[in-house]
CSV table of C-alpha atoms in Angstrom, one decimal:
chain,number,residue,atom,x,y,z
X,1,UNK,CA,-20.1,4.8,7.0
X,2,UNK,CA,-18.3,4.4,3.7
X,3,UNK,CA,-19.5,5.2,0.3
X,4,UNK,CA,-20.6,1.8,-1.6
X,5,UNK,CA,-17.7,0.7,-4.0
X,6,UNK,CA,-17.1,-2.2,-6.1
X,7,UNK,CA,-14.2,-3.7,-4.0
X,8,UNK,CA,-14.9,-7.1,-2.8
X,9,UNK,CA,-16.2,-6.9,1.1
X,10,UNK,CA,-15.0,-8.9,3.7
X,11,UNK,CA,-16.1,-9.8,7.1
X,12,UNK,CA,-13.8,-8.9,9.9
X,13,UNK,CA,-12.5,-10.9,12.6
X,14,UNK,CA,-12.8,-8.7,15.3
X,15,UNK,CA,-16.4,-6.9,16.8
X,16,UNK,CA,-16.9,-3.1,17.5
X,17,UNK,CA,-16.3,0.2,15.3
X,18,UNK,CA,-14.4,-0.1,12.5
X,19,UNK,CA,-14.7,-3.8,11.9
X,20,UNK,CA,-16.1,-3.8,8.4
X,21,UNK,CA,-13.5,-4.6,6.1
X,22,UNK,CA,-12.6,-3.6,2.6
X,23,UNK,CA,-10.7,-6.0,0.5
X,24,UNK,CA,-9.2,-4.7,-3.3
X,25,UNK,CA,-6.5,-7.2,-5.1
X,26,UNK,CA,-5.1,-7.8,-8.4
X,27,UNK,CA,-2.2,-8.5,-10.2
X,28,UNK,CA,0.0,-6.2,-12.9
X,29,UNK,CA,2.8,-7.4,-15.1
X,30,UNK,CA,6.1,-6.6,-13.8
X,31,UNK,CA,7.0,-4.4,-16.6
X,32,UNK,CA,7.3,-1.2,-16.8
X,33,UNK,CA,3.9,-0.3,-18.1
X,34,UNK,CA,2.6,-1.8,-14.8
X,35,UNK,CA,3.3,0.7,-12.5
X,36,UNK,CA,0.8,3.3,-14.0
X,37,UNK,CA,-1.3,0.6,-14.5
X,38,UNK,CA,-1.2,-0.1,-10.8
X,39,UNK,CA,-1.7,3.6,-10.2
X,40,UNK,CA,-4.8,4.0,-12.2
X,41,UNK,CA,-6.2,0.9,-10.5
X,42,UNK,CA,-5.7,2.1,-7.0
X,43,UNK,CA,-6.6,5.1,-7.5
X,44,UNK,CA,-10.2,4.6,-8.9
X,45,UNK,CA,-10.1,2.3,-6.0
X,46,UNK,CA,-9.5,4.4,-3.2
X,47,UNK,CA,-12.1,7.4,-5.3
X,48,UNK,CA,-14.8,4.9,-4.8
X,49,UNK,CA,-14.1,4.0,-1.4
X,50,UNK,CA,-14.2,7.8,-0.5
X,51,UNK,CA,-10.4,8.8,-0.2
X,52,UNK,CA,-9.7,12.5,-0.5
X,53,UNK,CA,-7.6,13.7,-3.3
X,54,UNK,CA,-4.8,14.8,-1.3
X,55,UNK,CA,-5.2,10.5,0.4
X,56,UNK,CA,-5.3,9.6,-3.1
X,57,UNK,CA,-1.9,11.3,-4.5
X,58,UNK,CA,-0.1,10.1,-1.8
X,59,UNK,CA,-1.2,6.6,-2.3
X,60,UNK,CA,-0.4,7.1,-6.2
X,61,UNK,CA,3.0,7.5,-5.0
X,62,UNK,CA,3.5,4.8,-2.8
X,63,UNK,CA,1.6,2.5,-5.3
X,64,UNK,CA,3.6,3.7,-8.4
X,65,UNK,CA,6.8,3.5,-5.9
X,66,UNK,CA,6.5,-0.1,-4.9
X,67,UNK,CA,5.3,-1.6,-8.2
X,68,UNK,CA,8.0,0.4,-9.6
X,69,UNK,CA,10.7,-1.6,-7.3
X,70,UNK,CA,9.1,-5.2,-8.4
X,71,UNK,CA,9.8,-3.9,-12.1
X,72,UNK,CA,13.4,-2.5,-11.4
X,73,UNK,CA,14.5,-5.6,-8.8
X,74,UNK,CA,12.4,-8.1,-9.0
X,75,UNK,CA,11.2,-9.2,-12.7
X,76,UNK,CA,13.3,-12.0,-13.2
X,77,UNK,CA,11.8,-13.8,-10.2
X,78,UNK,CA,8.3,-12.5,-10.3
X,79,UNK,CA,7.2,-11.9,-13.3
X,80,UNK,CA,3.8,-10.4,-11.9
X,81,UNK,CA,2.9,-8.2,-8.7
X,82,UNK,CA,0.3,-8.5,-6.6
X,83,UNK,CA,-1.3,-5.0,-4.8
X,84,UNK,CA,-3.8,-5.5,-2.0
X,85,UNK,CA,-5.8,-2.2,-1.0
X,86,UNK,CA,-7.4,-3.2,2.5
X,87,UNK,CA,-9.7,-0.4,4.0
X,88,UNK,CA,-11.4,-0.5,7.7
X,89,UNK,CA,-12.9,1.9,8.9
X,90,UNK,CA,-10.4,3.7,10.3
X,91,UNK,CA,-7.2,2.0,8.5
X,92,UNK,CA,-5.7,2.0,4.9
X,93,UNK,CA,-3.2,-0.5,3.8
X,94,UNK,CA,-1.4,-0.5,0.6
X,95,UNK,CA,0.8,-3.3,0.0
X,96,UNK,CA,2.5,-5.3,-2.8
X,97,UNK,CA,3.3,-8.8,-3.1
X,98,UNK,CA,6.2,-10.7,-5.3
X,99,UNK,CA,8.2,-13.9,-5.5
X,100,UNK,CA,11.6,-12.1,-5.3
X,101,UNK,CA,13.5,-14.2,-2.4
X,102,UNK,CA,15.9,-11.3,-0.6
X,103,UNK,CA,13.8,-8.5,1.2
X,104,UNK,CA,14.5,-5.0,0.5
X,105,UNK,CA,15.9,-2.6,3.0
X,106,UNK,CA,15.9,1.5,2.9
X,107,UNK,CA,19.1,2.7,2.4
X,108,UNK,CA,20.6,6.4,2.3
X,109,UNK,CA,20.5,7.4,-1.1
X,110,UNK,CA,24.0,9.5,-2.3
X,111,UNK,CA,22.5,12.7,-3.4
X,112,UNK,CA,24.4,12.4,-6.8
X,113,UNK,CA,22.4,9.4,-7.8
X,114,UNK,CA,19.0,9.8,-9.8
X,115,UNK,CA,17.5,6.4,-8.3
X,116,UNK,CA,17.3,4.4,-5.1
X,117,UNK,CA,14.9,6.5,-2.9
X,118,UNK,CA,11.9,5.0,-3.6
X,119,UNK,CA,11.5,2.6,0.0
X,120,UNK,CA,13.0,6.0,1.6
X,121,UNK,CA,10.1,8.0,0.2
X,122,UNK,CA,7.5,5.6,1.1
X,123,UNK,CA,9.3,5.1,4.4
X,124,UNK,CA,8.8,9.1,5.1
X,125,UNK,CA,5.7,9.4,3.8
X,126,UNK,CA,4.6,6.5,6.3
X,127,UNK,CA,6.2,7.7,9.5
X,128,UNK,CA,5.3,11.9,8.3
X,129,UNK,CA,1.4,10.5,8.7
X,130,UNK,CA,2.0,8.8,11.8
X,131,UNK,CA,1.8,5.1,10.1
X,132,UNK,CA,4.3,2.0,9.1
X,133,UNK,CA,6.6,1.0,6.4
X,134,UNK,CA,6.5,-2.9,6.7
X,135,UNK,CA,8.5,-5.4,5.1
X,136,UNK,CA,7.9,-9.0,5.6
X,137,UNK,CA,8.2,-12.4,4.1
X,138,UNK,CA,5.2,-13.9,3.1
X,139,UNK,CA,6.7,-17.7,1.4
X,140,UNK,CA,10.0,-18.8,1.2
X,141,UNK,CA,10.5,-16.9,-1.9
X,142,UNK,CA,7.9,-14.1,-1.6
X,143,UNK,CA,7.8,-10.8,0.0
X,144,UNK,CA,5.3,-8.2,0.9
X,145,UNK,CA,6.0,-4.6,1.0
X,146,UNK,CA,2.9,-2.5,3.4
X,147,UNK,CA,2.3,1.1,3.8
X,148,UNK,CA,-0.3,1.3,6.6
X,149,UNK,CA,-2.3,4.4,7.2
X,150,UNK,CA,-4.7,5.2,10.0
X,151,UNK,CA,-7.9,7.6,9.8
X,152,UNK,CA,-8.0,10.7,11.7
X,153,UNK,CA,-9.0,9.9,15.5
X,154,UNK,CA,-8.2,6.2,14.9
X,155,UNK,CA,-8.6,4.1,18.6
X,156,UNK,CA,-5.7,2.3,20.3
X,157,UNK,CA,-6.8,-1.1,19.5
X,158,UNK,CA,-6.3,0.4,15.9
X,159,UNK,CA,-3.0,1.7,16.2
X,160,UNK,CA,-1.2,-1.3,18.0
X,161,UNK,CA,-2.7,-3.4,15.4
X,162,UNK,CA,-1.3,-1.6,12.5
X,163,UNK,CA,1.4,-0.3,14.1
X,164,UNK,CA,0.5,2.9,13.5
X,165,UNK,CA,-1.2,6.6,14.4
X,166,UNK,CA,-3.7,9.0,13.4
X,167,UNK,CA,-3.2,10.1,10.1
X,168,UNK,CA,-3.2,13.2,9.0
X,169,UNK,CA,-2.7,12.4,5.0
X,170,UNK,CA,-4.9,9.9,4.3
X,171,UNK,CA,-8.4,11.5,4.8
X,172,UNK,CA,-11.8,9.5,4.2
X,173,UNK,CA,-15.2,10.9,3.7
X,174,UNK,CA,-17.6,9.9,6.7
């Protein structure tokens, strides 16, 4: 179903279609050189595990976006982030981890200011494919930040699992 890559595989959970899953983490400084890092990273990633270019500029974004907001906000708590790509077969989750205790929230940007619309981009992008922006504690001091995409002609189960819908950006080879 998916083209071999050299994530590390998991087995799933649950039983039926789409249950092989697809697990990708490491870690980048939280500097400014480890957003494109991060980028690069994901993005050979996502190549090997069949994601179409337009799939794999979009998740560029939202990759560079949230390491970019660890850098900017968090650093002095966490001096490293975490990025988990998680692929089933019919769902893509990016997500990034850090130690930073307050969680962050999308808030109108003023259109005279040149930063501060990164969780509103991610947000958009989310929602415009039919998937979820999701913020949620993960310690006491930590916090994980997950942009969840769904495949094309995703199932139910799928969507109230990931609390999301079909997904017209993020397009895999079958």
């Amino acid at each position: 179903m998916w083209p071999a890559g050299r994530a590390q595989c998991v087995a799933a959970t649950r039983r039926g279609p789409g249950n092989a899953v697809s697990v990708h983490a490491f870690t980048v400084p939280a500097v400014p050189a480890g957003v494109p890092a991060a980028r690069r990273r994901t993005a050979r990633v996502l190549r090997d595990w069949g994601l179409h270019h337009e799939g794999l500029d979009t998740a560029s974004l939202v990759i560079s976006e949230l390491v970019g907001n660890v850098t900017q906000h968090a650093a002095r708590c966490s001096p490293r982030a975490t990025v988990t790509l998680t692929r089933t077969g019919t769902m893509l989750a990016l997500a990034v981890h850090d130690e930073h205790p307050y969680l962050p929230q999308p808030l109108p940007a003023d259109p005279g200011q040149e930063c501060g619309r990164g969780l509103l981009i991610v947000d958009g992008l989310a929602r415009e494919s039919g998937g979820a922006l999701q913020v949620r504690r993960v310690s006491e001091r930590g916090k994980e930040v997950r942009a969840v995409f769904l495949a094309a002609g995703s199932n139910g189960a799928d969507l109230a699992a990931c609390l999301a819908g079909s997904c017209p950006v993020m397009h895999f080879r079958r």
